Short mmCIF file of C-alpha atoms in Angstrom, two decimals:
data_model
loop_
_atom_site.label_atom_id
_atom_site.label_comp_id
_atom_site.label_asym_id
_atom_site.label_seq_id
_atom_site.Cartn_x
_atom_site.Cartn_y
_atom_site.Cartn_z
CA MET X 1 48.13 28.39 -40.28
CA PRO X 2 49.28 24.43 -39.51
CA LEU X 3 48.51 23.29 -36.05
CA PRO X 4 51.13 23.04 -33.27
CA SER X 5 53.45 20.78 -33.15
CA ARG X 6 54.72 19.33 -29.64
CA ARG X 7 58.52 19.00 -28.48
CA GLY X 8 58.13 16.25 -25.86
CA GLY X 9 54.85 15.16 -25.19
CA PRO X 10 48.77 47.79 -18.71
CA ALA X 11 47.55 48.85 -17.07
CA VAL X 12 47.18 48.88 -13.44
CA VAL X 13 43.47 48.73 -12.06
CA ALA X 14 42.34 51.05 -9.30
CA ALA X 15 39.99 48.72 -7.48
CA VAL X 16 39.52 44.82 -7.13
CA LEU X 17 36.76 43.47 -8.66
CA GLY X 18 35.61 40.69 -6.43
CA ALA X 19 32.64 42.93 -5.32
CA ALA X 20 31.37 42.74 -8.86
CA LEU X 21 30.29 39.45 -8.00
CA LEU X 22 28.21 40.59 -4.86
CA ILE X 23 26.31 42.99 -7.02
CA ALA X 24 26.10 39.95 -8.98
CA GLY X 25 24.95 36.15 -8.35
CA CYS X 26 27.94 35.76 -5.99
CA ASP X 27 27.32 31.68 -5.76
CA ALA X 28 27.56 31.63 -9.78
CA VAL X 29 31.35 32.26 -9.88
CA ASP X 30 33.83 29.97 -8.12
CA PRO X 31 36.10 32.04 -5.84
CA SER X 32 40.00 32.28 -7.03
CA PRO X 33 42.33 31.98 -3.79
CA ALA X 34 44.11 34.79 -2.89
CA PRO X 35 47.14 34.95 -5.50
CA SER X 36 49.76 35.71 -3.15
CA SER X 37 52.19 33.66 -0.97
CA ALA X 38 51.17 35.09 2.25
CA SER X 39 49.84 32.10 3.41
CA PRO X 40 51.95 28.94 2.63
CA SER X 41 49.19 26.50 3.35
CA ALA X 42 46.82 28.37 0.96
CA PRO X 43 46.49 26.22 -2.37
CA ARG X 44 47.70 28.23 -5.19
CA PRO X 45 45.29 28.62 -8.31
CA PHE X 46 46.30 27.33 -11.71
CA THR X 47 48.83 30.39 -12.96
CA VAL X 48 49.55 31.49 -16.47
CA MET X 49 52.15 34.29 -17.13
CA SER X 50 53.11 36.49 -20.04
CA THR X 51 54.47 39.82 -20.59
CA ASP X 52 51.18 41.01 -22.76
CA ALA X 53 49.57 43.48 -20.64
CA ILE X 54 45.44 43.88 -20.38
CA ARG X 55 44.93 47.13 -21.36
CA THR X 56 40.81 46.99 -21.30
CA THR X 57 38.48 45.04 -20.01
CA ASP X 58 35.75 46.46 -22.08
CA PRO X 59 35.26 44.14 -25.35
CA ALA X 60 34.02 47.10 -27.48
CA ALA X 61 37.65 48.62 -26.85
CA VAL X 62 40.08 45.81 -27.71
CA THR X 63 43.17 46.78 -29.79
CA ASP X 64 45.63 44.40 -28.33
CA ALA X 65 46.55 40.79 -27.91
CA ALA X 66 46.06 40.31 -24.12
CA SER X 67 42.71 42.10 -23.83
CA ALA X 68 41.30 39.89 -26.80
CA MET X 69 42.45 37.00 -24.52
CA LEU X 70 40.01 38.35 -21.44
CA SER X 71 37.49 38.90 -23.87
CA LEU X 72 37.41 35.50 -25.48
CA ASN X 73 37.34 33.99 -21.91
CA VAL X 74 35.29 36.40 -19.78
CA PHE X 75 32.87 37.38 -22.81
CA GLN X 76 30.50 35.28 -25.21
CA ARG X 77 29.92 35.77 -28.66
CA LEU X 78 27.22 34.33 -30.82
CA MET X 79 29.80 32.45 -32.98
CA THR X 80 33.57 31.11 -32.19
CA ALA X 81 36.16 28.91 -34.28
CA PRO X 82 38.78 26.43 -32.78
CA PRO X 83 42.20 26.79 -34.47
CA GLY X 84 42.51 25.86 -38.00
CA GLU X 85 39.10 25.53 -38.62
CA GLN X 86 37.21 27.17 -41.85
CA THR X 87 33.66 27.46 -40.44
CA PRO X 88 32.77 29.13 -37.15
CA LYS X 89 30.74 27.18 -34.65
CA PRO X 90 28.17 28.39 -32.35
CA ASP X 91 28.59 29.94 -28.96
CA ALA X 92 26.07 31.89 -27.30
CA ALA X 93 23.95 31.09 -30.34
CA LYS X 94 22.50 27.69 -30.62
CA ASP X 95 22.23 27.63 -34.08
CA CYS X 96 22.80 30.50 -37.12
CA LEU X 97 22.03 30.34 -40.80
CA PHE X 98 21.13 32.84 -43.64
CA THR X 99 17.45 32.52 -44.13
CA THR X 100 17.83 34.88 -47.25
CA THR X 101 21.15 36.23 -48.60
CA THR X 102 21.09 39.55 -46.87
CA THR X 103 19.56 38.10 -43.53
CA TYR X 104 21.44 36.17 -41.00
CA THR X 105 19.32 34.83 -38.32
CA CYS X 106 20.45 33.34 -35.10
CA THR X 107 18.68 31.47 -32.12
CA LEU X 108 20.41 31.65 -28.58
CA ASN X 109 20.75 28.83 -26.43
CA LYS X 110 17.98 28.74 -23.76
CA ASP X 111 18.33 30.06 -19.62
CA MET X 112 21.38 31.82 -20.33
CA GLN X 113 22.70 34.69 -17.92
CA PHE X 114 25.63 36.88 -16.94
CA VAL X 115 27.56 36.30 -13.96
CA ASN X 116 25.82 39.08 -12.13
CA GLY X 117 22.30 36.93 -12.47
CA ASP X 118 20.85 38.98 -15.17
CA ALA X 119 19.20 37.05 -17.94
CA LEU X 120 20.86 37.38 -21.50
CA THR X 121 18.50 37.82 -24.38
CA SER X 122 18.49 39.00 -27.96
CA SER X 123 18.18 42.74 -26.63
CA ASP X 124 21.73 42.29 -25.15
CA VAL X 125 23.26 40.92 -28.29
CA LYS X 126 21.37 43.69 -30.43
CA PHE X 127 22.57 46.21 -27.66
CA SER X 128 26.15 45.13 -27.71
CA ILE X 129 27.02 45.13 -31.32
CA GLN X 130 25.63 48.33 -31.97
CA ARG X 131 27.33 49.66 -29.07
CA ALA X 132 30.53 48.46 -30.53
CA ILE X 133 29.89 49.94 -34.03
CA ARG X 134 28.61 53.47 -32.31
CA LEU X 135 31.89 53.65 -29.96
CA ALA X 136 33.97 52.83 -32.96
CA VAL X 137 37.29 52.32 -31.23
CA PRO X 138 40.09 52.58 -33.88
CA GLY X 139 42.07 49.42 -34.13
CA SER X 140 39.22 47.29 -32.63
CA SER X 141 37.23 44.66 -34.73
CA ALA X 142 33.86 46.67 -35.20
CA GLY X 143 35.30 47.54 -38.80
CA LEU X 144 34.29 43.89 -39.63
CA PHE X 145 30.34 44.91 -39.19
CA SER X 146 30.43 47.37 -42.27
CA SER X 147 27.88 45.33 -44.25
CA LEU X 148 24.94 45.53 -41.32
CA ARG X 149 22.40 47.67 -41.77
CA ARG X 150 20.21 46.75 -38.63
CA ILE X 151 19.31 44.21 -36.05
CA GLU X 152 15.88 42.78 -35.44
CA THR X 153 14.94 41.08 -32.27
CA PRO X 154 11.67 39.70 -32.86
CA ASP X 155 11.69 37.74 -29.37
CA ASP X 156 14.04 37.16 -26.48
CA LEU X 157 16.02 34.12 -28.34
CA THR X 158 16.08 35.17 -31.85
CA VAL X 159 18.36 38.03 -33.61
CA ARG X 160 18.17 38.93 -36.98
CA PHE X 161 20.85 40.57 -39.02
CA VAL X 162 20.00 42.28 -41.87
CA LEU X 163 22.91 43.18 -44.24
CA SER X 164 23.53 45.82 -46.84
CA GLN X 165 24.62 43.01 -49.25
CA GLN X 166 25.46 39.70 -49.46
CA ASP X 167 28.53 38.66 -47.24
CA THR X 168 30.33 35.49 -46.76
CA GLN X 169 32.70 37.04 -43.96
CA PHE X 170 29.70 38.36 -41.86
CA VAL X 171 29.62 35.30 -39.88
CA TRP X 172 33.35 36.08 -38.70
CA ALA X 173 32.47 39.20 -37.54
CA LEU X 174 30.35 37.55 -34.88
CA ALA X 175 33.18 35.76 -33.61
CA SER X 176 35.28 38.82 -32.97
CA PRO X 177 36.01 40.89 -30.04
CA ALA X 178 33.37 43.55 -30.88
CA ALA X 179 30.99 41.06 -30.83
CA SER X 180 31.25 39.83 -27.31
CA ILE X 181 27.76 40.31 -25.45
CA VAL X 182 27.61 42.75 -22.64
CA ASP X 183 24.98 43.30 -20.05
CA GLU X 184 22.68 46.29 -21.43
CA GLN X 185 21.57 46.76 -17.85
CA VAL X 186 25.42 47.71 -16.66
CA TYR X 187 27.17 48.90 -19.55
CA ASP X 188 26.72 52.36 -20.95
CA ALA X 189 25.75 52.64 -24.36
CA ASP X 190 28.00 55.61 -25.30
CA GLU X 191 31.19 55.24 -23.22
CA VAL X 192 34.02 52.86 -23.13
CA ARG X 193 33.82 50.82 -19.83
CA ALA X 194 36.68 51.71 -17.28
CA ASN X 195 38.89 49.20 -15.82
CA ASP X 196 38.08 49.81 -12.31
CA ARG X 197 34.35 48.69 -13.09
CA PRO X 198 32.98 45.56 -12.85
CA VAL X 199 33.50 43.15 -15.59
CA VAL X 200 29.92 41.70 -16.47
CA GLY X 201 30.28 38.55 -19.01
CA SER X 202 28.69 35.28 -19.67
CA GLY X 203 31.79 33.36 -20.86
CA PRO X 204 33.50 30.33 -19.30
CA PHE X 205 35.06 32.44 -16.50
CA GLY X 206 34.07 35.30 -14.23
CA VAL X 207 36.27 38.25 -12.73
CA THR X 208 36.99 38.00 -9.41
CA SER X 209 39.78 40.73 -9.20
CA PHE X 210 42.16 42.73 -11.31
CA SER X 211 44.72 44.84 -10.01
CA GLY X 212 48.38 45.39 -10.51
CA GLY X 213 48.49 43.29 -13.53
CA VAL X 214 47.06 40.13 -11.87
CA LEU X 215 43.66 39.02 -13.50
CA SER X 216 42.19 36.36 -10.92
CA LEU X 217 39.19 34.30 -12.61
CA GLY X 218 36.82 31.90 -11.34
CA ARG X 219 34.92 28.91 -13.27
CA PHE X 220 31.17 30.46 -14.34
CA ARG X 221 28.82 27.58 -13.32
CA PHE X 222 26.03 28.47 -15.29
CA TYR X 223 28.14 29.06 -18.69
CA VAL X 224 26.34 27.59 -21.67
CA GLY X 225 28.57 27.52 -24.77
CA PHE X 226 31.35 26.02 -26.80
CA ASN X 227 34.21 26.20 -24.59
CA PRO X 228 33.31 25.45 -20.74
CA ALA X 229 36.45 25.74 -18.39
CA ARG X 230 38.47 22.67 -17.03
CA GLU X 231 39.87 24.46 -14.03
CA ASP X 232 37.65 25.85 -11.37
CA THR X 233 40.06 28.89 -10.72
CA LEU X 234 42.90 30.54 -12.59
CA VAL X 235 45.37 33.50 -12.55
CA TYR X 236 46.77 35.59 -15.49
CA ARG X 237 50.13 37.23 -14.24
CA THR X 238 51.54 40.13 -16.45
CA ALA X 239 55.24 39.71 -16.26
CA ALA X 240 57.85 42.88 -16.28
CA ASP X 241 60.21 40.82 -18.63
CA SER X 242 61.53 37.22 -19.94
CA ALA X 243 63.51 36.81 -16.67
CA THR X 244 60.84 37.13 -14.50
CA ILE X 245 58.88 34.61 -16.02
CA GLU X 246 61.94 32.36 -16.23
CA ASP X 247 62.50 32.52 -12.55
CA ALA X 248 58.81 32.12 -11.85
CA MET X 249 59.37 28.68 -14.23
CA ALA X 250 62.52 27.56 -11.96
CA LYS X 251 60.37 28.06 -8.49
CA GLY X 252 57.56 26.48 -9.67
CA ARG X 253 55.56 29.29 -9.48
CA VAL X 254 53.51 29.12 -13.07
CA ASP X 255 51.73 26.61 -14.74
CA ALA X 256 51.78 27.70 -17.96
CA VAL X 257 53.74 30.40 -20.29
CA TRP X 258 52.39 31.81 -23.39
CA ARG X 259 54.84 34.89 -24.97
CA GLY X 260 56.62 36.82 -23.05
CA LEU X 261 60.02 34.86 -23.24
CA ASP X 262 62.49 36.39 -25.08
CA ALA X 263 64.43 34.39 -28.54
CA ALA X 264 67.41 33.59 -26.20
CA ALA X 265 65.19 31.75 -23.61
CA VAL X 266 63.12 30.08 -26.28
CA THR X 267 66.39 28.79 -27.64
CA ARG X 268 67.97 27.74 -24.36
CA TYR X 269 64.93 25.96 -23.73
CA GLY X 270 64.84 24.31 -26.88
CA GLY X 271 68.43 23.14 -26.43
CA GLN X 272 67.17 21.51 -23.15
CA VAL X 273 64.26 19.79 -24.70
CA ALA X 274 66.14 18.34 -27.09
CA GLN X 275 69.11 17.01 -24.75
CA ASN X 276 65.98 15.53 -22.48
CA ALA X 277 65.16 11.93 -22.49
CA ASP X 278 61.66 13.07 -21.62
CA LYS X 279 61.65 15.80 -24.10
CA LEU X 280 61.45 18.46 -20.96
CA THR X 281 63.34 21.53 -19.74
CA SER X 282 65.54 21.33 -17.03
CA ASP X 283 62.68 22.69 -14.70
CA GLY X 284 60.01 20.18 -16.00
CA PHE X 285 58.10 21.88 -18.79
CA THR X 286 56.79 20.82 -21.96
CA MET X 287 57.21 23.05 -24.90
CA THR X 288 54.94 23.28 -27.56
CA ASP X 289 55.62 25.66 -30.80
CA TYR X 290 52.78 27.03 -32.96
CA THR X 291 54.14 27.56 -36.48
CA GLY X 292 54.06 30.78 -37.94
CA LEU X 293 51.66 32.66 -35.40
CA ARG X 294 53.85 35.36 -34.40
CA VAL X 295 53.71 38.20 -37.02
CA LYS X 296 55.53 41.64 -37.03
CA GLU X 297 54.40 44.44 -39.29
CA LEU X 298 55.59 47.92 -39.38
CA PHE X 299 52.53 50.57 -39.36
CA TRP X 300 52.55 54.02 -40.75
CA SER X 301 50.51 56.31 -38.53
CA PRO X 302 47.42 57.91 -40.51
CA SER X 303 48.15 60.97 -38.41
CA SER X 304 51.69 61.15 -39.67
CA SER X 305 52.71 64.33 -41.62
CA HIS X 306 54.95 62.25 -43.31
CA ARG X 307 52.64 59.39 -44.57
CA SER X 308 51.80 60.73 -47.78
CA ASN X 309 55.18 61.11 -48.88
CA LYS X 310 55.35 58.24 -51.48
CA ALA X 311 59.24 58.40 -52.08
CA LEU X 312 59.86 58.25 -48.42
CA ARG X 313 57.26 55.21 -47.79
CA GLN X 314 59.12 53.55 -51.02
CA ALA X 315 62.67 53.97 -49.48
CA ILE X 316 61.55 52.76 -45.98
CA ALA X 317 60.16 49.44 -47.66
CA VAL X 318 63.37 49.16 -49.93
CA SER X 319 65.63 49.63 -46.78
CA LEU X 320 63.95 46.60 -45.09
CA GLN X 321 63.49 44.42 -48.05
CA GLY X 322 66.97 42.38 -46.89
CA ASP X 323 65.32 41.84 -43.44
CA ARG X 324 62.07 41.08 -44.44
CA THR X 325 60.76 37.29 -44.03
CA LEU X 326 57.28 38.15 -44.84
CA GLN X 327 56.02 39.10 -48.23
CA SER X 328 52.28 39.80 -47.71
CA VAL X 329 50.05 41.74 -45.30
CA ILE X 330 48.40 38.36 -45.13
CA PRO X 331 50.69 35.67 -43.51
CA GLY X 332 51.58 32.16 -44.95
CA GLY X 333 49.03 29.47 -44.04
CA ILE X 334 46.05 32.06 -44.18
CA PRO X 335 43.91 31.24 -47.34
CA GLY X 336 44.59 33.54 -50.13
CA HIS X 337 48.22 34.37 -49.35
CA ILE X 338 50.34 35.44 -52.07
CA THR X 339 53.87 36.93 -52.29
CA ALA X 340 53.47 40.44 -52.91
CA PHE X 341 56.19 42.34 -51.06
CA PRO X 342 59.81 41.50 -52.40
CA ALA X 343 62.17 40.19 -49.94
CA GLY X 344 66.01 39.53 -49.62
CA GLY X 345 68.39 40.12 -52.73
CA LYS X 346 70.48 43.66 -53.03
CA ALA X 347 68.15 46.83 -52.76
CA THR X 348 69.41 50.43 -52.73
CA PRO X 349 66.55 53.11 -51.46
CA LYS X 350 66.52 55.93 -53.29
CA VAL X 351 66.67 59.12 -51.20
CA THR X 352 65.41 62.13 -53.40
CA TRP X 353 64.86 64.64 -50.69
CA LYS X 354 67.83 67.27 -49.77
CA ARG X 355 67.22 67.42 -45.81
CA ARG X 356 67.43 64.33 -43.42
CA ILE X 357 63.42 63.70 -42.37
CA SER X 358 63.06 63.00 -38.63
CA LEU X 359 60.67 60.02 -37.53
CA THR X 360 59.79 58.46 -34.45
CA LEU X 361 59.30 54.95 -34.44
CA SER X 362 57.40 53.23 -31.66
CA TYR X 363 57.56 49.47 -30.03
CA SER X 364 55.70 47.93 -27.58
CA SER X 365 57.38 47.64 -24.36
CA THR X 366 55.61 44.23 -23.50
CA ASP X 367 57.31 42.49 -26.39
CA PRO X 368 60.67 41.22 -24.81
CA ASP X 369 62.34 41.27 -28.44
CA ALA X 370 60.81 44.46 -29.94
CA ARG X 371 63.33 47.07 -28.60
CA ASP X 372 66.25 45.04 -30.33
CA GLN X 373 64.10 44.74 -33.56
CA ALA X 374 63.23 48.53 -33.67
CA ASN X 375 67.09 49.44 -33.39
CA GLN X 376 67.91 47.49 -36.21
CA ILE X 377 65.11 49.29 -38.26
CA ARG X 378 66.68 52.31 -37.14
CA THR X 379 70.10 51.44 -38.25
CA ARG X 380 68.68 50.52 -41.58
CA LEU X 381 66.47 53.48 -42.11
CA GLU X 382 69.06 56.04 -40.83
CA ASP X 383 72.05 54.40 -43.27
CA THR X 384 70.00 55.40 -46.17
CA GLY X 385 71.43 58.89 -45.19
CA GLY X 386 68.00 60.49 -45.54
CA MET X 387 66.50 59.80 -42.35
CA SER X 388 66.95 60.05 -38.42
CA ILE X 389 65.06 57.85 -36.43
CA ARG X 390 63.90 58.45 -32.71
CA VAL X 391 63.20 55.18 -30.90
CA ARG X 392 60.41 55.02 -28.11
CA ALA X 393 58.44 52.55 -26.37
CA ASP X 394 54.40 52.93 -26.73
CA ASP X 395 54.57 56.25 -28.31
CA ALA X 396 50.95 56.48 -29.62
CA ARG X 397 51.83 59.54 -31.66
CA ALA X 398 54.93 57.99 -33.78
CA ASP X 399 55.02 58.04 -37.23
CA LEU X 400 56.09 54.12 -37.41
CA SER X 401 55.11 51.64 -34.86
CA LEU X 402 56.55 48.02 -34.89
CA VAL X 403 53.65 45.77 -34.08
CA ASP X 404 53.16 42.27 -33.06
CA TYR X 405 50.06 41.87 -34.84
CA LYS X 406 47.34 39.09 -33.97
CA ALA X 407 44.26 39.39 -36.20
CA TRP X 408 40.77 39.07 -34.69
CA THR X 409 40.14 35.80 -36.60
CA ALA X 410 42.19 33.71 -38.64
CA THR X 411 40.43 34.87 -42.04
CA PRO X 412 42.32 37.13 -44.69
CA LEU X 413 39.95 39.90 -44.19
CA ALA X 414 41.05 40.24 -40.17
CA TRP X 415 44.53 40.14 -41.26
CA LEU X 416 43.91 42.85 -44.01
CA GLN X 417 42.06 44.94 -41.42
CA PRO X 418 44.63 47.48 -40.28
CA TYR X 419 45.44 48.59 -43.97
CA LEU X 420 42.03 48.67 -44.80
CA ALA X 421 40.98 50.65 -41.95
CA SER X 422 43.23 53.73 -42.79
CA PRO X 423 43.78 53.28 -46.83
CA LEU X 424 45.54 56.46 -48.54
CA PRO X 425 42.89 58.83 -50.35
CA GLU X 426 44.08 57.78 -53.69
CA SER X 427 43.62 54.25 -53.07
CA ALA X 428 40.45 54.06 -50.74
CA THR X 429 37.62 53.77 -53.89
CA LYS X 430 39.80 50.79 -55.33
CA ILE X 431 39.91 49.29 -51.92
CA ASP X 432 36.29 49.33 -51.05
CA THR X 433 35.41 48.10 -54.53
CA LEU X 434 37.92 45.15 -54.09
CA VAL X 435 36.34 44.41 -50.24
CA GLU X 436 32.95 44.73 -51.59
CA ALA X 437 33.37 42.31 -54.40
CA PHE X 438 35.21 39.76 -52.04
CA ARG X 439 32.42 39.57 -49.42
CA GLN X 440 30.03 39.08 -51.85
CA ALA X 441 32.09 36.19 -53.69
CA THR X 442 31.24 32.68 -53.05
CA GLU X 443 33.41 30.95 -55.57
CA PRO X 444 37.13 29.99 -54.14
CA LYS X 445 38.63 31.25 -57.21
CA GLN X 446 36.90 34.42 -57.49
CA ALA X 447 37.63 35.44 -53.63
CA ASP X 448 41.32 34.24 -54.33
CA ALA X 449 41.70 36.60 -57.17
CA LEU X 450 40.34 39.53 -55.10
CA LEU X 451 42.52 39.11 -52.31
CA ALA X 452 45.51 38.65 -54.62
CA GLN X 453 44.56 42.44 -55.74
CA LEU X 454 43.98 43.85 -52.47
CA GLN X 455 47.63 42.42 -50.99
CA ARG X 456 49.56 43.75 -54.34
CA GLN X 457 47.48 47.10 -53.72
CA ALA X 458 49.09 47.07 -49.91
CA ALA X 459 52.32 46.48 -51.46
CA GLN X 460 52.10 49.40 -53.83
CA ASP X 461 50.91 51.84 -51.13
CA LEU X 462 53.30 50.58 -48.09
CA THR X 463 51.34 51.91 -45.44
CA ILE X 464 51.77 48.56 -43.58
CA LEU X 465 54.71 46.87 -44.08
CA PRO X 466 54.87 43.05 -43.11
CA ILE X 467 58.17 42.38 -41.66
CA SER X 468 58.34 38.59 -40.22
CA GLN X 469 56.44 35.45 -39.62
CA ALA X 470 57.84 33.19 -36.95
CA ASP X 471 56.95 30.71 -34.41
CA GLU X 472 55.01 31.28 -31.11
CA TYR X 473 55.88 28.83 -28.22
CA SER X 474 53.76 27.86 -25.07
CA PHE X 475 55.24 25.94 -22.01
CA SER X 476 53.21 23.71 -19.50
CA ALA X 477 54.49 22.37 -16.04
CA GLU X 478 54.81 18.83 -15.38
CA GLY X 479 51.43 17.31 -14.78
CA THR X 480 49.56 20.42 -16.72
CA ASP X 481 48.68 20.73 -20.28
CA ILE X 482 47.15 23.28 -22.93
CA ALA X 483 44.69 21.53 -25.15
CA ALA X 484 45.04 22.09 -28.46
CA ALA X 485 41.79 23.71 -28.96
CA SER X 486 42.54 26.01 -26.09
CA PHE X 487 42.51 29.01 -28.59
CA GLY X 488 39.86 31.30 -30.24
CA PRO X 489 39.52 32.21 -33.58
CA GLY X 490 42.32 34.42 -34.15
CA TRP X 491 44.69 32.23 -31.98
CA GLN X 492 43.94 34.15 -28.60
CA LEU X 493 44.99 31.84 -25.36
CA GLY X 494 41.73 30.19 -24.19
CA TYR X 495 42.22 29.92 -20.31
CA PHE X 496 39.43 27.36 -20.67
CA GLY X 497 41.26 24.61 -22.45
CA MET X 498 44.21 24.42 -19.98
CA GLY X 499 44.53 22.84 -16.63
CA LYS X 500 45.84 19.94 -14.67
CA SER X 501 46.44 16.77 -16.68
#
């Protein structure tokens, strides 16, 4: 995807986790000032706001954008990748290379440790990745490790991955949330870690507290890797809605905003920037847009009893054709993207069943425009005369879900992952064959041809419908900035790259 252009210049956790640093190297993480206004003289830490809620602190269970953001900043992976880069870079690793076509060997940086003072060794890497694969949380990035056969650790600094086949995509799996390194002395091998337990990573920041939608971080002073933190302390606040963020911007209570502002607010701020000589909003914020980063898709639940109804899937796809601005499950700007789904024009859905089919459509309550979009989808579907749609927020049992999807890495396979994870039975063999061939493809033309087949198959199966691709926006207060490289492999926000100018 293109690099950004400048316009000017949920869970509530039951316990505060500051005690984690007492168990652990209490001098290793800079303590965050209390993120409250109880003391007017207390310095306010660098504050980031969004409506995105962190749902899990365990990187093996990450399935949403905000939790992926926490994982990126608090844990390390062997590899990472700055935005727009086509080749991953070492992070916890000093170097990684294929020593045979099916053996990928990584050497760790020396003298690495977790925030609790425990040494980070190859054994922790093996434990962490095997744990993520074992837990196999639906929707996580663990599925990217499908070619991994076993992990060998000949010494404390060497990790050897033995693959079942040649896999050009394996290195990207090592940059995904499921590859995050956890302390094997602390994390349970068979259970997802509860949010009220200490968060023990080795990333640029350590967690000093997490409660009530407020995540407080301190710079980890013994971090060794690609993305050192700029700020000593930082707070991430989950806001209830766009209006709450706008109020904080007006009152100078926030330094950076990432997502969470609704379309009307973004339009207003854009107008202010256009009319301001310094290209700032009226509250003094710089507005940066990131082309094509916001992708909306409609997911069929694999457990829906109506998913197997081909005529229904086709009718829904045709009903939404006129509104569609995205024409593939791989967005524009990602290598291998093709036009696979029809969009625009006049399309008439075919309703062949006699009785109306009742479906539930879910949307995310943390996405400020999602409810309106879900209601628009309901109108389109009910106008067919063959469906009744119940719209509900955050309904895990819904037949259809409107998803603001962000892939784990900016690679075509990562964007295809939700489709590949739950194929139709009649398509599964063909999909597996295409994916296996793609993973082994070394010639770009061959790889693109296989990706084209996968995208066309997705357009035939219609278990995922691409809806829209639009710009993402960030706002930074006067005297602060968000570095261009302040993002992870899938454009997750990196707190490490933001701070005072």
